[in-house]
Short mmCIF file of C-alpha atoms in Angstrom, two decimals:
data_model
loop_
_atom_site.label_atom_id
_atom_site.label_comp_id
_atom_site.label_asym_id
_atom_site.label_seq_id
_atom_site.Cartn_x
_atom_site.Cartn_y
_atom_site.Cartn_z
CA MET A 1350 -49.23 50.98 -58.79
CA ILE A 1351 -47.41 48.33 -59.60
CA GLN A 1352 -49.13 44.87 -59.95
CA ILE A 1353 -47.05 41.53 -60.66
CA SER A 1354 -49.02 38.59 -61.95
CA ASN A 1355 -47.50 35.38 -62.07
CA LEU A 1356 -44.04 36.41 -62.68
CA SER A 1357 -41.53 33.79 -63.80
CA PHE A 1358 -37.68 35.29 -64.28
CA TYR A 1359 -34.65 33.46 -64.62
CA TYR A 1360 -31.19 34.04 -65.75
CA LYS A 1361 -30.47 30.39 -66.20
CA LYS A 1362 -33.19 28.10 -66.69
CA SER A 1363 -32.22 25.59 -64.05
CA ALA A 1364 -31.90 28.27 -61.40
CA PRO A 1365 -35.40 30.34 -61.38
CA ILE A 1366 -35.48 33.75 -59.68
CA PHE A 1367 -39.33 34.04 -59.68
CA GLU A 1368 -41.77 31.43 -60.50
CA GLY A 1369 -45.31 32.49 -60.90
CA VAL A 1370 -44.74 35.11 -58.06
CA THR A 1371 -47.73 37.79 -57.46
CA LEU A 1372 -47.58 40.95 -55.65
CA GLN A 1373 -48.95 44.39 -55.71
CA ILE A 1374 -47.64 47.71 -54.71
CA LYS A 1375 -49.66 50.49 -53.82
CA SER A 1376 -48.94 53.80 -52.18
CA GLY A 1377 -46.25 53.72 -49.24
CA ILE A 1378 -42.65 53.50 -48.65
CA TYR A 1379 -42.06 50.08 -49.11
CA GLY A 1380 -39.11 48.34 -47.53
CA LEU A 1381 -37.92 45.27 -50.24
CA LEU A 1382 -35.64 42.68 -47.72
CA GLY A 1383 -34.37 39.23 -48.59
CA GLU A 1384 -31.28 37.50 -48.63
CA ASN A 1385 -28.12 37.93 -50.99
CA GLY A 1386 -29.40 36.17 -54.67
CA VAL A 1387 -32.97 36.08 -53.82
CA GLY A 1388 -33.99 38.69 -56.57
CA LYS A 1389 -34.67 41.83 -55.11
CA THR A 1390 -32.25 44.00 -57.69
CA SER A 1391 -33.83 41.66 -60.48
CA LEU A 1392 -37.06 42.71 -59.51
CA LEU A 1393 -36.50 46.18 -59.29
CA HIS A 1394 -35.02 45.69 -62.85
CA ILE A 1395 -38.29 43.96 -63.83
CA ILE A 1396 -40.58 46.69 -62.23
CA SER A 1397 -38.29 49.61 -64.19
CA GLY A 1398 -38.15 47.68 -67.81
CA LEU A 1399 -34.47 46.90 -67.61
CA ARG A 1400 -35.33 43.35 -67.64
CA PHE A 1401 -38.45 41.60 -69.18
CA PRO A 1402 -40.42 38.63 -67.54
CA LYS A 1403 -39.92 35.32 -68.95
CA SER A 1404 -43.65 34.84 -68.25
CA GLY A 1405 -46.29 36.72 -66.70
CA SER A 1406 -46.94 40.07 -66.37
CA CYS A 1407 -45.40 43.49 -64.24
CA ASN A 1408 -47.74 46.31 -64.89
CA VAL A 1409 -46.57 50.02 -63.51
CA CYS A 1410 -48.75 52.76 -63.59
CA GLY A 1411 -51.47 51.00 -66.42
CA TYR A 1412 -48.27 50.21 -68.68
CA GLU A 1413 -46.55 46.70 -69.06
CA SER A 1414 -43.01 47.39 -67.79
CA TYR A 1415 -41.25 45.53 -70.52
CA LYS A 1416 -42.55 47.59 -73.34
CA ARG A 1417 -40.16 50.80 -71.93
CA LYS A 1418 -42.56 53.22 -73.14
CA PRO A 1419 -42.04 56.53 -72.24
CA GLY A 1420 -45.41 57.32 -70.68
CA MET A 1421 -44.27 54.69 -67.62
CA LEU A 1422 -40.61 55.81 -67.56
CA SER A 1423 -41.62 59.30 -66.97
CA GLN A 1424 -43.43 58.30 -63.78
CA LEU A 1425 -40.70 56.25 -62.85
CA PHE A 1426 -37.20 56.60 -61.54
CA PHE A 1427 -34.85 53.87 -60.76
CA LEU A 1428 -31.26 54.42 -58.58
CA PRO A 1429 -29.42 51.53 -58.46
CA GLU A 1430 -26.73 50.40 -55.75
CA GLU A 1431 -23.65 51.33 -57.99
CA PHE A 1432 -23.57 53.45 -60.89
CA ASN A 1433 -21.18 55.73 -63.04
CA THR A 1434 -22.06 59.34 -63.57
CA PRO A 1435 -21.19 61.26 -66.72
CA SER A 1436 -18.34 63.93 -66.53
CA GLU A 1437 -20.78 66.42 -65.60
CA SER A 1438 -21.93 68.43 -62.45
CA ILE A 1439 -25.36 67.49 -60.97
CA SER A 1440 -26.69 71.05 -62.30
CA THR A 1441 -25.98 70.18 -66.00
CA TYR A 1442 -27.31 66.71 -65.31
CA ALA A 1443 -30.35 68.26 -64.06
CA LYS A 1444 -30.64 70.59 -66.95
CA LEU A 1445 -30.48 67.72 -69.37
CA ASN A 1446 -32.67 65.11 -67.85
CA GLY A 1447 -35.11 66.78 -65.84
CA VAL A 1448 -36.73 67.67 -68.50
CA PHE A 1449 -38.09 64.15 -69.20
CA TYR A 1450 -39.56 64.35 -65.79
CA PRO A 1451 -43.17 66.25 -65.84
CA ASN A 1452 -43.12 66.80 -62.14
CA PHE A 1453 -39.25 67.56 -61.94
CA LYS A 1454 -38.33 70.59 -59.90
CA GLN A 1455 -35.29 72.39 -60.09
CA SER A 1456 -36.00 74.31 -56.63
CA GLU A 1457 -36.43 71.08 -54.98
CA LEU A 1458 -33.03 69.61 -56.25
CA ASP A 1459 -31.31 72.53 -55.07
CA GLU A 1460 -33.16 72.49 -51.60
CA TYR A 1461 -32.05 68.33 -51.23
CA LEU A 1462 -28.58 69.22 -52.74
CA ASP A 1463 -28.29 72.22 -49.64
CA ILE A 1464 -29.37 69.85 -47.38
CA PHE A 1465 -26.60 66.80 -48.55
CA GLN A 1466 -24.16 69.51 -48.98
CA VAL A 1467 -23.19 68.40 -52.47
CA ASP A 1468 -21.36 70.91 -54.69
CA ARG A 1469 -23.74 71.40 -57.32
CA GLN A 1470 -20.99 72.68 -59.74
CA LYS A 1471 -18.59 70.00 -59.18
CA LYS A 1472 -18.11 67.18 -61.77
CA MET A 1473 -19.49 64.29 -60.59
CA THR A 1474 -16.56 62.02 -61.55
CA GLN A 1475 -14.87 64.28 -59.12
CA MET A 1476 -16.76 63.49 -56.19
CA SER A 1477 -16.48 60.53 -53.83
CA PHE A 1478 -18.87 57.63 -53.94
CA GLY A 1479 -21.20 58.76 -51.31
CA GLN A 1480 -21.27 62.42 -52.80
CA LYS A 1481 -22.12 61.02 -55.88
CA LYS A 1482 -25.03 58.94 -54.55
CA LYS A 1483 -26.32 61.77 -52.72
CA ALA A 1484 -26.56 63.64 -55.56
CA MET A 1485 -28.57 61.40 -57.57
CA ILE A 1486 -30.89 60.61 -54.53
CA ALA A 1487 -31.47 64.53 -54.39
CA PHE A 1488 -32.26 63.91 -58.11
CA ALA A 1489 -34.28 61.08 -57.86
CA ILE A 1490 -36.43 62.65 -55.53
CA ALA A 1491 -36.79 66.02 -57.12
CA ALA A 1492 -37.81 64.16 -60.22
CA ASN A 1493 -41.57 63.79 -58.21
CA THR A 1494 -42.04 60.48 -60.16
CA PRO A 1495 -45.15 58.32 -58.57
CA VAL A 1496 -42.83 55.30 -58.29
CA LEU A 1497 -39.51 55.69 -57.25
CA LEU A 1498 -37.62 52.67 -56.74
CA LEU A 1499 -34.18 52.80 -54.41
CA ASP A 1500 -31.52 49.91 -54.42
CA GLU A 1501 -29.70 50.28 -51.16
CA PRO A 1502 -29.64 54.09 -51.03
CA THR A 1503 -28.22 54.59 -47.74
CA ASN A 1504 -24.97 52.39 -48.69
CA GLY A 1505 -22.15 54.73 -49.00
CA LEU A 1506 -23.70 57.41 -46.90
CA ASP A 1507 -22.18 58.76 -43.96
CA ILE A 1508 -24.31 58.84 -40.75
CA PRO A 1509 -25.47 62.78 -41.03
CA SER A 1510 -26.43 61.79 -44.40
CA LYS A 1511 -28.71 58.89 -43.51
CA SER A 1512 -30.51 60.79 -41.00
CA GLN A 1513 -31.15 63.66 -43.97
CA PHE A 1514 -32.23 60.67 -46.25
CA ARG A 1515 -34.81 59.51 -43.91
CA LYS A 1516 -36.41 63.08 -43.40
CA ILE A 1517 -36.41 63.91 -46.62
CA ILE A 1518 -37.95 60.63 -48.26
CA SER A 1519 -40.94 60.80 -45.19
CA SER A 1520 -41.05 64.70 -46.53
CA VAL A 1521 -42.06 63.40 -49.92
CA SER A 1522 -44.02 60.14 -49.29
CA THR A 1523 -47.32 60.99 -50.32
CA SER A 1524 -50.92 58.85 -50.98
CA ASP A 1525 -50.10 58.84 -54.87
CA LYS A 1526 -46.51 57.71 -54.48
CA SER A 1527 -44.59 54.28 -54.27
CA ILE A 1528 -41.19 54.20 -52.99
CA VAL A 1529 -39.72 50.91 -52.71
CA ILE A 1530 -36.31 50.56 -51.02
CA SER A 1531 -34.36 47.53 -51.07
CA THR A 1532 -31.83 47.46 -48.45
CA HIS A 1533 -29.78 45.02 -46.14
CA GLN A 1534 -29.57 48.22 -43.57
CA VAL A 1535 -32.78 47.84 -42.11
CA ARG A 1536 -31.49 49.92 -38.71
CA ASP A 1537 -31.16 52.69 -41.18
CA LEU A 1538 -34.69 52.62 -41.92
CA GLU A 1539 -36.42 50.84 -39.20
CA ASN A 1540 -39.12 53.64 -38.56
CA LEU A 1541 -39.56 54.75 -42.20
CA ILE A 1542 -40.23 51.62 -44.29
CA ASP A 1543 -43.87 50.84 -44.31
CA PRO A 1544 -45.17 48.10 -45.64
CA ILE A 1545 -42.25 45.08 -45.64
CA ILE A 1546 -41.64 42.96 -48.44
CA ILE A 1547 -39.81 40.03 -47.65
CA LEU A 1548 -38.31 37.93 -50.85
CA ASP A 1549 -37.24 34.53 -50.91
CA ARG A 1550 -35.99 32.25 -53.34
CA ASN A 1551 -38.91 31.58 -56.31
CA GLN A 1552 -41.75 33.01 -53.57
CA VAL A 1553 -42.95 36.51 -51.80
CA LEU A 1554 -42.84 35.43 -47.90
CA LEU A 1555 -44.36 38.55 -46.93
CA ASN A 1556 -45.87 41.84 -48.29
CA ASN A 1557 -47.77 43.50 -44.98
CA THR A 1558 -48.04 46.54 -43.47
CA VAL A 1559 -46.33 47.01 -39.79
CA GLU A 1560 -49.83 47.20 -37.99
CA GLU A 1561 -50.34 44.08 -39.50
CA ILE A 1562 -47.39 42.50 -38.74
CA THR A 1563 -47.20 43.32 -35.12
CA GLN A 1564 -51.29 42.35 -34.97
CA LYS A 1565 -50.01 38.77 -36.04
CA LEU A 1566 -46.33 38.47 -34.24
CA HIS A 1567 -45.28 39.54 -31.23
CA PHE A 1568 -41.89 41.19 -30.47
CA THR A 1569 -40.24 41.03 -27.22
CA TYR A 1570 -37.14 41.51 -25.29
CA SER A 1571 -36.74 39.75 -21.84
CA ALA A 1572 -34.49 38.49 -19.34
CA THR A 1573 -34.87 34.68 -19.62
CA LYS A 1574 -35.23 32.52 -23.15
CA PRO A 1575 -38.57 32.31 -24.13
CA GLN A 1576 -40.26 29.24 -25.11
CA ASP A 1577 -42.17 28.76 -28.54
CA SER A 1578 -40.87 31.79 -29.95
CA LEU A 1579 -40.21 31.71 -33.56
CA TYR A 1580 -36.88 33.27 -33.32
CA CYS A 1581 -34.83 34.23 -30.25
CA GLU A 1582 -31.31 35.88 -30.37
CA GLN A 1583 -29.09 36.89 -27.34
CA ILE A 1584 -28.71 40.51 -26.82
CA LEU A 1585 -26.82 42.22 -24.41
CA GLN A 1586 -29.78 42.72 -21.89
CA GLY A 1587 -31.24 39.03 -22.39
CA TYR A 1588 -33.05 37.74 -25.31
CA SER A 1589 -34.94 39.51 -28.16
CA ALA A 1590 -37.76 37.03 -29.48
CA VAL A 1591 -40.26 37.07 -32.15
CA SER A 1592 -43.59 34.92 -31.48
CA GLU A 1593 -47.31 34.58 -32.57
CA ASN A 1594 -49.07 37.44 -31.29
CA VAL A 1595 -51.80 34.90 -29.69
CA ASP A 1596 -52.74 37.21 -27.01
CA ASN A 1597 -53.47 40.25 -29.24
CA GLU A 1598 -50.58 42.51 -27.16
CA GLU A 1599 -49.06 45.42 -28.80
CA SER A 1600 -45.31 45.55 -29.56
CA ILE A 1601 -43.00 47.22 -31.49
CA LEU A 1602 -41.42 46.01 -34.72
CA ASN A 1603 -37.91 44.96 -34.75
CA ILE A 1604 -37.23 44.54 -38.47
CA GLU A 1605 -34.06 42.44 -38.34
CA SER A 1606 -35.85 40.03 -35.38
CA LEU A 1607 -38.92 40.05 -38.01
CA PHE A 1608 -36.43 39.25 -40.94
CA SER A 1609 -34.69 36.16 -39.20
CA ALA A 1610 -38.25 34.65 -37.94
CA VAL A 1611 -39.71 34.83 -41.41
CA VAL A 1612 -36.73 33.19 -43.10
CA LEU A 1613 -36.46 30.73 -40.63
CA ASN A 1614 -40.50 29.51 -40.48
CA LYS A 1615 -41.50 29.89 -43.89
CA GLU A 1616 -44.37 27.99 -43.83
CA LYS A 1617 -45.57 28.83 -40.31
CA ILE A 1618 -45.46 32.48 -41.65
CA LYS A 1619 -47.70 31.93 -44.48
CA ASN A 1620 -50.16 30.60 -42.38
CA ILE A 1621 -49.78 33.20 -39.49
CA PHE A 1622 -50.43 35.97 -42.61
CA ASN A 1623 -53.10 34.03 -44.64
CA ASN A 1624 -55.14 33.13 -42.00
CA MET B 1000 -48.14 61.87 -75.24
CA ASN B 1001 -46.97 60.04 -78.30
CA GLU B 1002 -45.85 56.78 -77.27
CA THR B 1003 -43.90 56.42 -80.40
CA PHE B 1004 -42.27 59.65 -81.55
CA ASN B 1005 -42.54 62.97 -79.87
CA LEU B 1006 -40.84 65.67 -81.52
CA LYS B 1007 -39.95 67.85 -78.78
CA ARG B 1008 -38.75 64.53 -76.60
CA PHE B 1009 -36.71 63.61 -79.12
CA LEU B 1010 -34.82 66.93 -79.83
CA SER B 1011 -34.27 66.65 -75.64
CA LEU B 1012 -32.70 63.36 -75.90
CA LEU B 1013 -30.66 64.59 -78.94
CA LYS B 1014 -29.22 67.34 -76.83
CA ARG B 1015 -28.68 65.23 -74.13
CA ASP B 1016 -27.10 62.64 -75.83
CA ILE B 1017 -24.90 64.91 -78.45
CA ARG B 1018 -23.77 66.50 -75.20
CA MET B 1019 -22.78 63.25 -73.78
CA CYS B 1020 -20.80 62.37 -76.75
CA SER B 1021 -18.93 65.99 -77.46
CA LYS B 1022 -15.80 64.69 -76.04
CA TYR B 1023 -15.50 61.79 -78.30
CA TYR B 1024 -16.16 64.02 -81.18
CA LEU B 1025 -13.56 66.48 -80.15
CA TYR B 1026 -10.90 63.79 -79.47
CA ILE B 1027 -11.84 61.75 -83.09
CA SER B 1028 -11.36 65.32 -84.87
CA ILE B 1029 -8.10 66.33 -83.15
CA ALA B 1030 -7.09 62.34 -84.03
CA LEU B 1031 -7.66 62.54 -87.64
CA LEU B 1032 -6.44 66.16 -88.13
CA GLY B 1033 -3.10 64.68 -86.37
CA ILE B 1034 -2.93 61.92 -88.86
CA LEU B 1035 -3.57 64.58 -91.62
CA LEU B 1036 -0.78 66.97 -90.37
CA ILE B 1037 1.70 63.87 -89.87
CA VAL B 1038 1.09 62.51 -93.59
CA ALA B 1039 1.43 66.23 -95.05
CA ILE B 1040 4.50 66.94 -93.39
CA PHE B 1041 5.70 63.64 -93.90
CA SER B 1042 5.03 63.58 -97.74
CA HIS B 1043 6.27 67.34 -98.13
CA ILE B 1044 9.44 66.41 -96.43
CA ILE B 1045 9.80 63.18 -98.77
CA MET B 1046 8.70 65.30 -102.05
CA ASN B 1047 11.46 68.01 -100.82
CA ILE B 1048 14.16 65.34 -100.96
CA THR B 1049 13.02 63.29 -104.09
CA GLY B 1050 11.18 65.83 -105.98
CA PRO B 1051 7.63 65.72 -107.00
CA ASN B 1052 6.45 62.25 -107.39
CA ASN B 1053 3.09 61.12 -108.16
CA SER B 1054 3.68 57.94 -106.05
CA TYR B 1055 3.58 59.79 -102.99
CA ASP B 1056 -0.28 60.55 -102.98
CA GLY B 1057 -0.38 56.97 -101.61
CA ASN B 1058 0.63 58.33 -98.29
CA PHE B 1059 -2.87 60.16 -98.14
CA ILE B 1060 -4.42 56.62 -98.24
CA ILE B 1061 -3.54 56.45 -94.79
CA VAL B 1062 -5.96 59.50 -93.79
CA TYR B 1063 -8.74 57.44 -95.75
CA PHE B 1064 -8.17 54.36 -94.12
CA ALA B 1065 -8.44 56.47 -90.77
CA LEU B 1066 -11.45 57.78 -91.78
CA ILE B 1067 -13.16 54.40 -92.84
CA ALA B 1068 -11.87 53.30 -89.41
CA ALA B 1069 -13.29 56.36 -87.71
CA ILE B 1070 -16.85 55.67 -89.47
CA PHE B 1071 -16.73 52.02 -88.70
CA CYS B 1072 -15.15 52.10 -85.42
CA SER B 1073 -17.42 54.95 -83.76
CA PRO B 1074 -20.85 53.20 -83.30
CA PHE B 1075 -19.27 50.94 -80.79
CA TYR B 1076 -17.75 54.12 -78.47
CA LEU B 1077 -20.83 55.92 -79.17
CA ARG B 1078 -23.11 53.11 -77.88
CA GLU B 1079 -24.98 52.97 -74.39
CA ASN B 1080 -24.37 49.56 -73.40
CA ASN B 1081 -20.58 49.93 -73.51
CA ASN B 1082 -20.69 49.75 -69.44
CA LYS B 1083 -24.10 48.33 -67.58
CA GLN B 1084 -23.14 51.06 -65.19
CA GLU B 1085 -23.30 53.89 -67.07
CA ALA B 1086 -25.92 52.51 -69.70
CA LEU B 1087 -28.89 52.12 -66.85
CA PHE B 1088 -29.75 55.52 -66.88
CA SER B 1089 -30.17 55.67 -70.58
CA TYR B 1090 -32.45 52.77 -70.59
CA ILE B 1091 -34.61 54.21 -68.10
CA LEU B 1092 -34.87 57.51 -69.39
CA PRO B 1093 -38.50 58.40 -70.86
CA SER B 1094 -38.14 57.84 -74.77
CA SER B 1095 -39.27 55.66 -77.12
CA ALA B 1096 -36.93 52.86 -78.72
CA LEU B 1097 -37.38 54.92 -82.06
CA GLU B 1098 -36.32 58.12 -80.66
CA ARG B 1099 -33.37 56.13 -78.87
CA PHE B 1100 -32.46 54.68 -82.59
CA LEU B 1101 -32.76 58.02 -84.17
CA SER B 1102 -30.60 59.74 -81.63
CA VAL B 1103 -28.09 56.57 -82.20
CA CYS B 1104 -27.96 57.51 -86.04
CA ALA B 1105 -27.80 61.15 -85.60
CA ARG B 1106 -24.85 60.49 -83.23
CA ASN B 1107 -23.15 58.71 -86.15
CA LEU B 1108 -23.95 60.92 -88.62
CA ILE B 1109 -22.08 63.68 -86.81
CA VAL B 1110 -19.12 61.43 -87.22
CA LEU B 1111 -19.77 61.20 -91.05
CA VAL B 1112 -19.75 65.24 -90.80
CA ILE B 1113 -16.48 65.31 -89.15
CA CYS B 1114 -15.15 62.75 -91.46
CA THR B 1115 -16.48 64.58 -94.53
CA ILE B 1116 -14.85 68.13 -93.17
CA ILE B 1117 -11.40 65.92 -93.04
CA LEU B 1118 -11.35 64.43 -96.16
CA ILE B 1119 -12.33 68.11 -97.75
CA LEU B 1120 -9.38 69.16 -95.54
CA THR B 1121 -7.20 66.17 -96.93
CA ASN B 1122 -8.02 67.15 -100.37
CA LEU B 1123 -6.79 70.84 -99.74
CA VAL B 1124 -3.91 69.85 -98.22
CA TRP B 1125 -2.76 67.76 -100.91
CA SER B 1126 -3.63 70.13 -103.71
CA ILE B 1127 -1.23 72.62 -101.88
CA ILE B 1128 1.52 70.30 -101.49
CA THR B 1129 1.55 69.10 -105.46
CA ILE B 1130 -0.12 70.14 -108.43
CA SER B 1131 -0.92 66.84 -109.48
CA PHE B 1132 -3.12 65.79 -106.94
CA SER B 1133 -6.40 66.49 -108.17
CA HIS B 1134 -6.13 63.81 -111.31
CA ASP B 1135 -4.13 61.02 -109.42
CA LEU B 1136 -6.88 60.98 -106.25
CA THR B 1137 -9.75 60.86 -108.84
CA VAL B 1138 -10.31 57.12 -108.11
CA TYR B 1139 -10.49 57.80 -104.45
CA ILE B 1140 -12.42 60.77 -103.79
CA LYS B 1141 -14.95 60.32 -106.46
CA ILE B 1142 -18.44 60.42 -104.26
CA ASP B 1143 -21.25 59.06 -105.97
CA SER B 1144 -24.19 57.58 -104.83
CA SER B 1145 -22.60 54.15 -104.78
CA VAL B 1146 -19.95 55.47 -102.28
CA ILE B 1147 -22.23 57.35 -100.13
CA THR B 1148 -24.27 53.71 -99.66
CA ALA B 1149 -21.13 51.58 -99.25
CA ILE B 1150 -20.42 54.37 -96.55
CA LEU B 1151 -23.70 54.30 -95.08
CA SER B 1152 -23.85 50.60 -95.00
CA MET B 1153 -20.63 50.14 -93.48
CA GLN B 1154 -21.74 52.57 -90.52
CA ALA B 1155 -25.17 50.39 -90.85
CA ILE B 1156 -22.80 47.22 -90.07
CA ALA B 1157 -21.53 48.77 -87.42
CA ILE B 1158 -24.81 50.07 -85.53
CA LEU B 1159 -26.15 46.53 -85.66
CA GLY B 1160 -22.86 44.97 -84.56
CA GLN B 1161 -22.97 47.22 -81.11
CA ALA B 1162 -26.48 46.48 -80.68
CA TYR B 1163 -26.09 42.69 -81.03
CA PHE B 1164 -22.94 42.28 -79.01
CA ARG B 1165 -22.24 43.05 -75.84
CA LYS B 1166 -18.51 42.16 -75.34
CA PHE B 1167 -15.61 42.79 -77.89
CA ALA B 1168 -18.39 43.88 -80.41
CA LEU B 1169 -16.05 45.65 -82.92
CA VAL B 1170 -13.76 42.86 -83.19
CA LYS B 1171 -16.80 40.41 -83.63
CA THR B 1172 -18.28 42.41 -85.89
CA PHE B 1173 -15.50 43.42 -88.00
CA GLY B 1174 -14.62 39.73 -87.91
CA ILE B 1175 -17.91 38.36 -89.29
CA THR B 1176 -18.29 41.14 -91.82
CA THR B 1177 -14.84 40.38 -93.51
CA LEU B 1178 -15.54 36.44 -93.43
CA LEU B 1179 -19.33 37.39 -94.87
CA LEU B 1180 -17.62 39.71 -97.34
CA TYR B 1181 -14.95 36.91 -98.57
CA LEU B 1182 -17.31 34.47 -98.61
CA THR B 1183 -20.05 36.67 -101.08
CA LEU B 1184 -17.05 37.81 -103.38
CA MET B 1185 -15.86 34.21 -103.45
CA LEU B 1186 -19.47 32.83 -104.46
CA ALA B 1187 -19.89 35.51 -106.73
CA MET B 1188 -16.63 34.77 -108.27
CA GLY B 1189 -17.76 30.99 -108.51
CA VAL B 1190 -21.18 32.11 -110.40
CA THR B 1191 -19.44 34.16 -112.83
CA GLU B 1192 -16.14 33.35 -113.92
CA PRO B 1193 -15.72 29.57 -112.01
CA ASP B 1194 -12.45 29.02 -114.02
CA SER B 1195 -10.90 32.55 -112.91
CA TYR B 1196 -8.26 33.15 -110.12
CA PHE B 1197 -9.18 35.59 -107.27
CA ASP B 1198 -5.90 37.19 -105.90
CA LEU B 1199 -5.52 39.38 -103.20
CA GLU B 1200 -5.80 42.69 -105.33
CA ASP B 1201 -9.48 41.94 -105.69
CA PHE B 1202 -10.08 41.54 -102.12
CA ILE B 1203 -8.21 45.20 -101.22
CA PHE B 1204 -9.60 47.19 -104.14
CA PRO B 1205 -13.40 45.34 -104.08
CA GLU B 1206 -14.57 48.39 -105.80
CA ILE B 1207 -13.04 47.50 -108.92
CA PHE B 1208 -13.83 43.83 -108.73
CA SER B 1209 -17.62 45.15 -107.43
CA GLN B 1210 -17.57 47.45 -110.90
CA GLN B 1211 -17.09 44.08 -112.82
CA TRP B 1212 -19.31 42.14 -110.38
CA LEU B 1213 -22.03 44.55 -110.28
CA GLY B 1214 -22.12 45.56 -113.89
CA SER B 1215 -21.90 42.14 -114.77
CA VAL B 1216 -25.24 41.00 -116.73
CA HIS B 1217 -25.18 37.66 -115.17
CA PRO B 1218 -29.09 37.00 -113.53
CA VAL B 1219 -28.05 35.36 -110.65
CA LEU B 1220 -25.64 38.26 -109.83
CA TYR B 1221 -28.14 40.92 -110.91
CA VAL B 1222 -30.66 39.62 -108.60
CA CYS B 1223 -28.41 39.43 -105.54
CA GLY B 1224 -26.91 42.86 -106.25
CA THR B 1225 -30.54 44.29 -106.13
CA ILE B 1226 -31.19 42.38 -102.93
CA LEU B 1227 -28.38 43.46 -101.46
CA LYS B 1228 -28.73 47.26 -102.34
CA LEU B 1229 -32.01 46.95 -100.58
CA ILE B 1230 -30.33 45.12 -97.05
CA PHE B 1231 -27.52 47.76 -97.08
CA PRO B 1232 -28.20 50.04 -95.58
CA PHE B 1233 -32.01 49.73 -94.81
CA GLY B 1234 -32.35 46.29 -93.72
CA LEU B 1235 -29.67 46.66 -91.35
CA TRP B 1236 -30.74 49.82 -89.79
CA PHE B 1237 -34.50 47.75 -89.26
CA ALA B 1238 -32.86 45.23 -87.64
CA ALA B 1239 -30.77 47.46 -84.95
CA TYR B 1240 -34.16 48.96 -84.46
CA PHE B 1241 -35.57 46.20 -83.46
CA LYS B 1242 -32.56 44.74 -81.70
CA MET B 1243 -32.40 48.00 -79.40
CA LYS B 1244 -35.84 47.42 -78.74
CA GLU B 1245 -35.54 44.25 -77.34
CA THR B 1246 -32.34 44.61 -75.41
CA GLU B 1247 -32.24 43.99 -71.89
CA ILE B 1248 -29.80 45.96 -69.13
#
């Protein structure tokens, strides 16, 4: 669905964000992780045609993203982390904007708004940030685009809303949809995102499914500090660690530990996953 | 789906954009009507005190300046990229660059319509206030092809300016336009009448000067005038369209 080939991008030539990055995003709910400033939002902007690659290509559903053709844009929806909404209700907004998305369903929007308990007649400028977010999340999902890009979608949502968001996202994920969620709040989406992409400065450190990750890496909790771990963190009950899975043992993925392990052992992780 | 232009999609876009601009149209209509009302009341009071006096039709110049300001400033307030967080949803809306450009033109055309209605009202109000109205204001309200071209050119300059500049677009466009106009007039004066004196009246009332200039048989000015008639407004619209097409968020 999304094919990125040899992508290079920078705001200042002296500090490139991406250099020769190649990445493929197929169907599924992708978690896009990375430290602050590595380019997660920039990548989403490039995919949605808001920014243009300096070199290389970004192909979305058969279209070059920078050309911003209506055919591509009707198959993609991007919900940014921060946005301003027009001074109208979500109902009016949906009436005016839903027509641009061929698969938009008003009944689904109504259903999601009911789940999120958002007043559909209230002007969005009079809503709190969380309510606005929920309203636009509902619209984004009801647009039913094959590609859905969400930048920090749970930021600003209360605890029940986060749970509702997870349920809705997992219910709409199908084999013909790519949902990319850029987030720092990995605990909110721990059991939802699969595969996982971890970005670093100028490169993609990881782009693998949870199954592939747990085959190559072993996540443990132990009372004593383990030796030869890629990453180890002291927790209340002992130690949480990530090590290379030499014995092919099964374990449950801990995304926070995975992230730290990947960021601290970039070359080793590349070798592990390329072998 | 036609990627360059689809009528149904364009009409949906137009409906959406006009709906989003409706408050602006209301505010500008109220503002212009307010200015007209204040000028009319002021003129009426003054004429009641001093008696009918042709010099007071000059008060209505304020209304004409307000109309010109509205036409020039509107593209900067109606544009999409005033604020990144507001503009983003417009950028990702499934529409072609041509449709978005035509929508920009249509939104600004509505401003022209509002200004035309205000202009007609101004004429009506003034004709009620004084019987000398129609004779004295002929110079200012004569609508011919050159006036229409000038208005469309002015708006086209503003549309191009809002497409090119992100911050302080209005100030930058106005400044550059004024500077270029002054330099052009000075150059034209230098070519046609190198020994003549260029004073402020020629700058404030360029129509008088342009009649001399454009009516001149000087070959250089004739060629320049022909080129300028092509550039303004069509060339500017062209440039604005291509700039919008390549603009990132």
